[in-house]
Coordinates of C-alpha atoms (C1' of nucleotides) in Angstrom, one line a residue:
Chain Y
X1 CA 6.5 -5.5 2.7
X2 CA 9.0 -7.7 1.0
X3 CA 7.8 -9.6 -2.0
X4 CA 4.6 -11.6 -2.3
X5 CA 4.9 -15.1 -3.7
X6 CA 2.3 -17.3 -5.4
X7 CA 0.9 -18.5 -2.1
X8 CA 0.3 -15.0 -1.0
X9 CA -1.5 -14.1 -4.2
X10 CA -3.6 -17.2 -3.9
X11 CA -4.6 -16.3 -0.4
X12 CA -5.5 -12.8 -1.3
X13 CA -7.6 -14.1 -4.1
X14 CA -9.5 -16.4 -1.8
X15 CA -9.9 -13.8 0.9
X16 CA -11.1 -11.2 -1.5
X17 CA -13.9 -13.5 -2.3
X18 CA -14.6 -14.7 1.2
X19 CA -12.7 -13.4 4.2
X20 CA -14.3 -15.8 6.6
X21 CA -12.6 -18.8 5.2
X22 CA -10.9 -20.7 8.0
X23 CA -7.3 -21.8 8.2
X24 CA -8.1 -25.3 7.2
X25 CA -10.1 -24.3 4.2
X26 CA -7.3 -22.0 3.1
X27 CA -4.8 -24.8 3.7
X28 CA -6.7 -27.2 1.6
X29 CA -6.8 -24.8 -1.3
X30 CA -3.3 -23.4 -1.3
X31 CA -1.5 -26.6 -0.2
X32 CA 0.1 -25.3 3.0
X33 CA -0.7 -26.1 6.6
X34 CA -3.4 -24.2 8.4
X35 CA -0.8 -22.5 10.6
X36 CA 1.3 -21.4 7.6
X37 CA -1.7 -19.9 5.9
X38 CA -2.8 -18.0 8.9
X39 CA 0.6 -16.8 9.6
X40 CA 0.8 -15.5 6.1
X41 CA -2.6 -13.9 6.3
X42 CA -1.6 -12.3 9.6
X43 CA 1.4 -10.8 7.9
X44 CA -0.6 -9.6 5.0
X45 CA -2.8 -7.7 7.4
X46 CA 0.0 -6.3 9.5
X47 CA 1.8 -5.0 6.4
X48 CA -1.3 -3.4 5.0
X49 CA -1.6 -5.6 2.0
X50 CA -5.0 -6.5 3.3
X51 CA -6.3 -3.1 4.3
X52 CA -9.4 -4.2 6.1
X53 CA -12.2 -6.7 6.2
X54 CA -15.8 -5.7 5.7
X55 CA -19.2 -7.2 5.7
X56 CA -21.2 -6.6 2.6
X57 CA -24.7 -5.7 3.6
X58 CA -27.6 -6.1 1.2
X59 CA -28.3 -2.5 0.1
X60 CA -32.1 -3.1 0.4
X61 CA -31.7 -3.6 4.1
X62 CA -30.5 -0.2 4.9
X63 CA -33.4 1.3 3.0
X64 CA -30.9 3.4 1.2
X65 CA -32.4 2.3 -2.0
X66 CA -31.4 5.3 -4.1
X67 CA -28.0 5.7 -5.6
X68 CA -26.8 8.8 -7.4
X69 CA -23.6 9.5 -9.2
X70 CA -22.6 13.1 -9.2
X71 CA -20.1 14.8 -11.5
X72 CA -18.8 17.8 -9.7
X73 CA -17.1 20.8 -11.2
X74 CA -15.4 23.4 -9.0
X75 CA -14.5 26.9 -9.7
X76 CA -11.1 26.9 -11.4
X77 CA -9.7 29.6 -9.2
X78 CA -9.9 27.7 -6.0
X79 CA -7.8 24.6 -6.2
X80 CA -7.0 24.9 -2.5
X81 CA -10.5 23.9 -1.9
X82 CA -10.0 20.4 -3.3
X83 CA -8.5 18.8 -0.3
X84 CA -10.9 20.5 2.1
X85 CA -13.8 19.3 0.0
X86 CA -12.5 15.8 0.0
X87 CA -12.2 15.7 3.7
X88 CA -15.7 17.0 4.1
X89 CA -17.0 14.4 1.7
X90 CA -15.3 11.8 3.7
X91 CA -17.3 12.7 6.8
X92 CA -20.7 12.6 5.1
X93 CA -22.5 9.3 5.5
X94 CA -24.4 9.8 2.2
X95 CA -21.1 9.9 0.3
X96 CA -20.0 6.3 -0.1
X97 CA -17.3 7.0 -2.7
X98 CA -15.4 10.0 -3.8
X99 CA -12.9 10.2 -6.6
X100 CA -10.9 13.2 -7.6
X101 CA -10.6 13.0 -11.4
X102 CA -9.0 14.7 -14.4
X103 CA -11.0 16.1 -17.2
X104 CA -14.1 18.2 -17.5
X105 CA -15.2 17.4 -14.0
X106 CA -13.3 17.5 -10.7
X107 CA -15.0 14.9 -8.5
X108 CA -17.1 11.9 -9.1
X109 CA -19.2 11.1 -6.0
X110 CA -21.4 8.1 -5.3
X111 CA -24.2 9.0 -3.1
X112 CA -26.5 6.6 -1.2
X113 CA -29.8 7.9 0.1
X114 CA -33.3 6.6 1.0
X115 CA -35.3 8.7 -1.4
X116 CA -35.5 11.7 -3.6
X117 CA -36.3 14.0 -0.6
X118 CA -33.2 13.0 1.2
X119 CA -31.2 13.5 -2.0
X120 CA -32.7 16.9 -2.6
X121 CA -31.9 18.0 0.9
X122 CA -28.4 16.7 0.5
X123 CA -27.9 18.7 -2.7
X124 CA -29.2 21.9 -1.1
X125 CA -26.9 21.4 1.8
X126 CA -23.8 20.5 0.0
X127 CA -23.7 21.6 -3.6
X128 CA -25.0 25.1 -3.3
X129 CA -21.6 26.6 -2.4
X130 CA -19.9 29.4 -4.2
X131 CA -16.9 27.3 -5.2
X132 CA -19.0 24.7 -6.8
X133 CA -19.6 25.7 -10.3
X134 CA -21.7 22.9 -11.6
X135 CA -23.0 19.5 -10.7
X136 CA -24.6 16.8 -12.7
X137 CA -26.7 14.1 -11.1
X138 CA -27.0 10.7 -12.6
X139 CA -29.5 8.5 -10.9
X140 CA -28.5 4.9 -10.8
X141 CA -31.0 2.5 -12.3
X142 CA -29.0 -0.7 -11.6
X143 CA -25.6 -1.8 -10.7
X144 CA -23.2 -4.7 -11.0
X145 CA -20.4 -5.7 -8.7
Chain O
X1 CA -36.1 -12.1 7.2
X2 CA -38.4 -10.6 9.8
X3 CA -37.6 -7.1 11.0
X4 CA -34.4 -5.7 12.0
X5 CA -34.2 -3.8 15.3
X6 CA -31.8 -1.2 16.5
X7 CA -29.3 -3.8 17.7
X8 CA -29.1 -5.4 14.2
X9 CA -28.5 -2.0 12.6
X10 CA -25.8 -1.2 15.0
X11 CA -24.2 -4.5 14.4
X12 CA -24.4 -4.1 10.6
X13 CA -22.9 -0.7 10.9
X14 CA -20.0 -2.0 12.9
X15 CA -19.3 -5.0 10.7
X16 CA -19.5 -2.9 7.6
X17 CA -16.6 -1.0 9.0
X18 CA -14.7 -4.1 10.3
X19 CA -16.0 -7.6 10.0
X20 CA -13.3 -9.1 12.1
X21 CA -14.6 -7.5 15.3
X22 CA -15.0 -10.2 17.9
X23 CA -18.1 -11.1 19.9
X24 CA -16.8 -9.3 23.0
X25 CA -16.0 -6.2 21.1
X26 CA -19.4 -6.1 19.5
X27 CA -21.0 -6.8 22.9
X28 CA -19.2 -3.9 24.4
X29 CA -20.4 -1.6 21.7
X30 CA -24.0 -2.6 21.3
X31 CA -24.8 -3.5 24.9
X32 CA -25.7 -7.1 24.6
X33 CA -23.8 -10.2 25.6
X34 CA -21.2 -11.7 23.3
X35 CA -23.4 -14.7 22.6
X36 CA -26.4 -12.6 21.7
X37 CA -24.4 -10.5 19.3
X38 CA -22.9 -13.5 17.6
X39 CA -26.3 -15.2 17.4
X40 CA -27.7 -12.1 15.7
X41 CA -24.8 -11.8 13.3
X42 CA -25.1 -15.5 12.5
X43 CA -28.8 -14.9 11.6
X44 CA -28.0 -11.8 9.6
X45 CA -25.6 -14.0 7.5
X46 CA -28.0 -16.8 7.1
X47 CA -30.8 -14.6 6.0
X48 CA -28.7 -12.8 3.5
X49 CA -28.8 -9.5 5.1
X50 CA -25.0 -9.8 5.3
X51 CA -24.3 -11.0 1.8
X52 CA -20.7 -11.9 2.3
X53 CA -17.5 -10.9 3.9
X54 CA -14.5 -9.7 2.0
X55 CA -10.9 -8.7 2.5
X56 CA -10.0 -5.4 1.0
X57 CA -6.6 -5.7 -0.7
X58 CA -4.5 -2.6 -1.3
X59 CA -4.9 -1.9 -5.0
X60 CA -1.2 -1.2 -5.3
X61 CA -0.4 -4.8 -4.5
X62 CA -2.1 -6.1 -7.5
X63 CA -0.3 -3.7 -9.6
X64 CA -3.6 -2.2 -10.7
X65 CA -2.5 1.3 -9.8
X66 CA -4.6 3.2 -12.3
X67 CA -8.2 3.8 -11.9
X68 CA -10.5 5.4 -14.6
X69 CA -14.1 6.4 -14.5
X70 CA -15.8 6.1 -17.8
X71 CA -19.1 7.8 -18.8
X72 CA -20.6 5.8 -21.6
X73 CA -23.3 6.8 -24.0
X74 CA -25.0 4.3 -26.2
X75 CA -26.8 4.8 -29.4
X76 CA -30.3 5.6 -28.6
X77 CA -31.8 3.1 -31.0
X78 CA -30.5 0.0 -29.3
X79 CA -31.9 -0.1 -25.8
X80 CA -32.0 -3.9 -26.0
X81 CA -28.2 -3.8 -25.9
X82 CA -28.2 -2.5 -22.4
X83 CA -28.6 -5.7 -20.6
X84 CA -26.2 -7.5 -22.8
X85 CA -23.6 -4.8 -22.3
X86 CA -24.1 -5.0 -18.5
X87 CA -23.5 -8.8 -18.5
X88 CA -20.4 -8.4 -20.6
X89 CA -19.0 -5.8 -18.3
X90 CA -19.7 -8.1 -15.4
X91 CA -17.3 -10.6 -16.8
X92 CA -14.4 -8.2 -17.5
X93 CA -11.9 -8.2 -14.7
X94 CA -11.0 -4.6 -15.5
X95 CA -14.5 -3.4 -14.7
X96 CA -14.8 -3.2 -11.0
X97 CA -18.0 -1.4 -11.0
X98 CA -20.8 -0.7 -13.4
X99 CA -23.8 1.5 -13.0
X100 CA -26.6 2.0 -15.4
X101 CA -27.7 5.6 -15.0
X102 CA -30.2 8.1 -16.2
X103 CA -29.3 11.4 -17.8
X104 CA -27.0 12.3 -20.5
X105 CA -24.9 9.1 -20.2
X106 CA -26.0 5.5 -19.9
X107 CA -23.3 3.8 -17.9
X108 CA -20.8 4.8 -15.4
X109 CA -17.9 2.3 -15.2
X110 CA -15.1 2.1 -12.8
X111 CA -12.0 0.6 -14.4
X112 CA -8.9 -0.7 -12.7
X113 CA -5.8 -1.3 -14.7
X114 CA -2.1 -1.4 -14.3
X115 CA -1.1 1.4 -16.7
X116 CA -2.1 3.5 -19.6
X117 CA -1.2 0.8 -22.1
X118 CA -3.6 -1.6 -20.5
X119 CA -6.3 1.0 -20.4
X120 CA -5.7 1.9 -24.0
X121 CA -6.0 -1.7 -25.0
X122 CA -9.1 -2.0 -23.0
X123 CA -10.7 1.0 -24.7
X124 CA -9.9 -0.3 -28.1
X125 CA -11.3 -3.7 -27.3
X126 CA -14.4 -2.7 -25.6
X127 CA -15.5 0.8 -26.6
X128 CA -15.1 0.8 -30.3
X129 CA -18.4 -0.8 -31.0
X130 CA -21.1 0.5 -33.2
X131 CA -23.7 0.8 -30.5
X132 CA -21.4 2.9 -28.4
X133 CA -21.8 6.5 -29.3
X134 CA -19.5 8.2 -27.0
X135 CA -17.3 7.6 -24.0
X136 CA -15.6 10.0 -21.7
X137 CA -12.6 8.9 -19.6
X138 CA -11.9 10.5 -16.3
X139 CA -8.6 9.4 -14.8
X140 CA -8.8 9.2 -11.0
X141 CA -6.1 11.2 -9.2
X142 CA -7.2 10.1 -5.7
X143 CA -10.0 8.5 -3.9
X144 CA -11.7 8.3 -0.5
X145 CA -13.5 5.4 1.0
Chain G
dC1 C1' 32.5 -25.9 -0.6
dA2 C1' 31.2 -26.3 3.9
dA3 C1' 29.6 -23.7 7.8
dA4 C1' 26.6 -20.4 9.3
dT5 C1' 22.6 -17.8 9.0
dC6 C1' 18.1 -16.9 7.7
dC7 C1' 13.2 -18.0 6.9
dA8 C1' 9.3 -20.5 6.3
dT9 C1' 7.4 -24.8 7.4
dG10 C1' 4.6 -28.4 10.2
dC11 C1' 3.3 -29.8 14.6
dG12 C1' 1.0 -29.3 18.7
dA13 C1' -0.1 -26.8 23.1
dG14 C1' -2.4 -23.0 24.8
dA15 C1' -5.3 -19.0 24.1
dT16 C1' -9.1 -16.9 22.0
dT17 C1' -13.4 -17.1 19.8
dT18 C1' -17.6 -19.1 18.3
dT19 C1' -21.5 -22.3 18.8
dC20 C1' -25.0 -24.3 21.3
dG21 C1' -28.1 -26.2 25.0
dC22 C1' -30.5 -24.5 28.8
dA23 C1' -33.3 -21.9 32.0
dA24 C1' -34.8 -17.3 32.9
dA25 C1' -36.5 -12.9 31.3
dA26 C1' -38.8 -10.2 27.9
dA27 C1' -42.0 -9.5 24.4
dT28 C1' -46.0 -10.9 21.9
dT29 C1' -50.5 -13.0 21.2
dC30 C1' -55.0 -13.9 22.4
Chain B
dG1 C1' -53.3 -11.4 32.4
dA2 C1' -52.2 -16.1 31.1
dA3 C1' -50.0 -18.7 27.4
dT4 C1' -46.8 -18.7 23.8
dT5 C1' -43.0 -17.4 21.4
dT6 C1' -38.6 -15.1 21.2
dT7 C1' -34.5 -13.4 22.9
dT8 C1' -31.4 -13.2 26.5
dG9 C1' -27.2 -14.5 29.5
dC10 C1' -24.5 -18.0 31.2
dG11 C1' -21.4 -21.6 30.7
dA12 C1' -19.7 -25.8 28.6
dA13 C1' -18.1 -27.7 24.3
dA14 C1' -16.3 -27.2 19.8
dA15 C1' -13.9 -24.7 16.5
dT16 C1' -10.4 -21.6 15.3
dC17 C1' -6.3 -18.9 15.8
dT18 C1' -1.7 -17.9 17.9
dC19 C1' 2.6 -19.1 19.1
dG20 C1' 6.9 -21.5 20.6
dC21 C1' 9.8 -24.9 18.9
dA22 C1' 12.5 -28.0 16.2
dT23 C1' 13.3 -29.2 11.3
dG24 C1' 14.7 -28.5 6.6
dG25 C1' 15.7 -25.9 2.5
dA26 C1' 17.7 -21.8 0.6
dT27 C1' 21.0 -18.2 0.7
dT28 C1' 25.1 -16.0 2.4
dT29 C1' 29.6 -16.0 4.2
dG30 C1' 34.1 -17.1 5.1

DNA sequence: CAAATCCATGCGAGATTTTCGCAAAAATTC
DNA sequence: GAATTTTTGCGAAAATCTCGCATGGATTTG
């Protein structure tokens, strides 16, 4: 992608807030015609500046009311396992986020489950592996953003 | 909102992945007519099951290339500070996520900044408060989802 | 410095998508 | 099992998006 100008940034800002805004609404706010706005947005999508569009569903609805943050520490002698782990985490529906980090821990995971039972089962299934040295579970009491 | 049936859940699942899916595409996947799908989606939005729709912008574009996860521990004698802290975090653009958690730490923050300098400034400004006992920064090397 | 080239623009037609009224089918209530 | 309510599919109308085209401004080129 070439360079983004002020219009593009403004559009991104707006769409990050509400991606269902129509061409006319955008036009009104950025001071371009509807067509121009939509053409720009189209380009932003094609070039990957806008990666995707998602609906944000109220967490209550899915009944996945329990969120846990896990700090994972792997055995130091198996750095090759990192990528494999990551890929496996990617496939698990309970894992909504996975960060590979520096420092005392190796991974920070955000886990979404319905209840303690489901979490407990998840832990048994996933964390009791030889290359996992330690895990620390932080139950989330409340969140912002 | 009344009850959600299997169709609704399927629609939510799809829209969570890609909210730009058209009525026909949805129809094809859930086995209802386009109109029925769109009517349901409309209702899901109206009733707040779908809270909003957002565009996900590549973090690189905004120049916020650095992500840090911070484990925050507050002084135990000031639990009243928790809510105030939370509200303050909510206002900071660097804080993209904030979870209040149980366990050894009190908050887990996800911070997005352009570089080390900006992070350093952020730390000085925010974490050097008397009621903050300890903070641990985990730089994110890579992420999934 | 003018000519040529390049890009993004606005306009508007055409295509796609969404919304809505309606009658029929399905599900629910009594 | 009849009556009522809800949801469906269809299709028309409305809204939205896409695209070709000519124009105008900026940059490049000769």
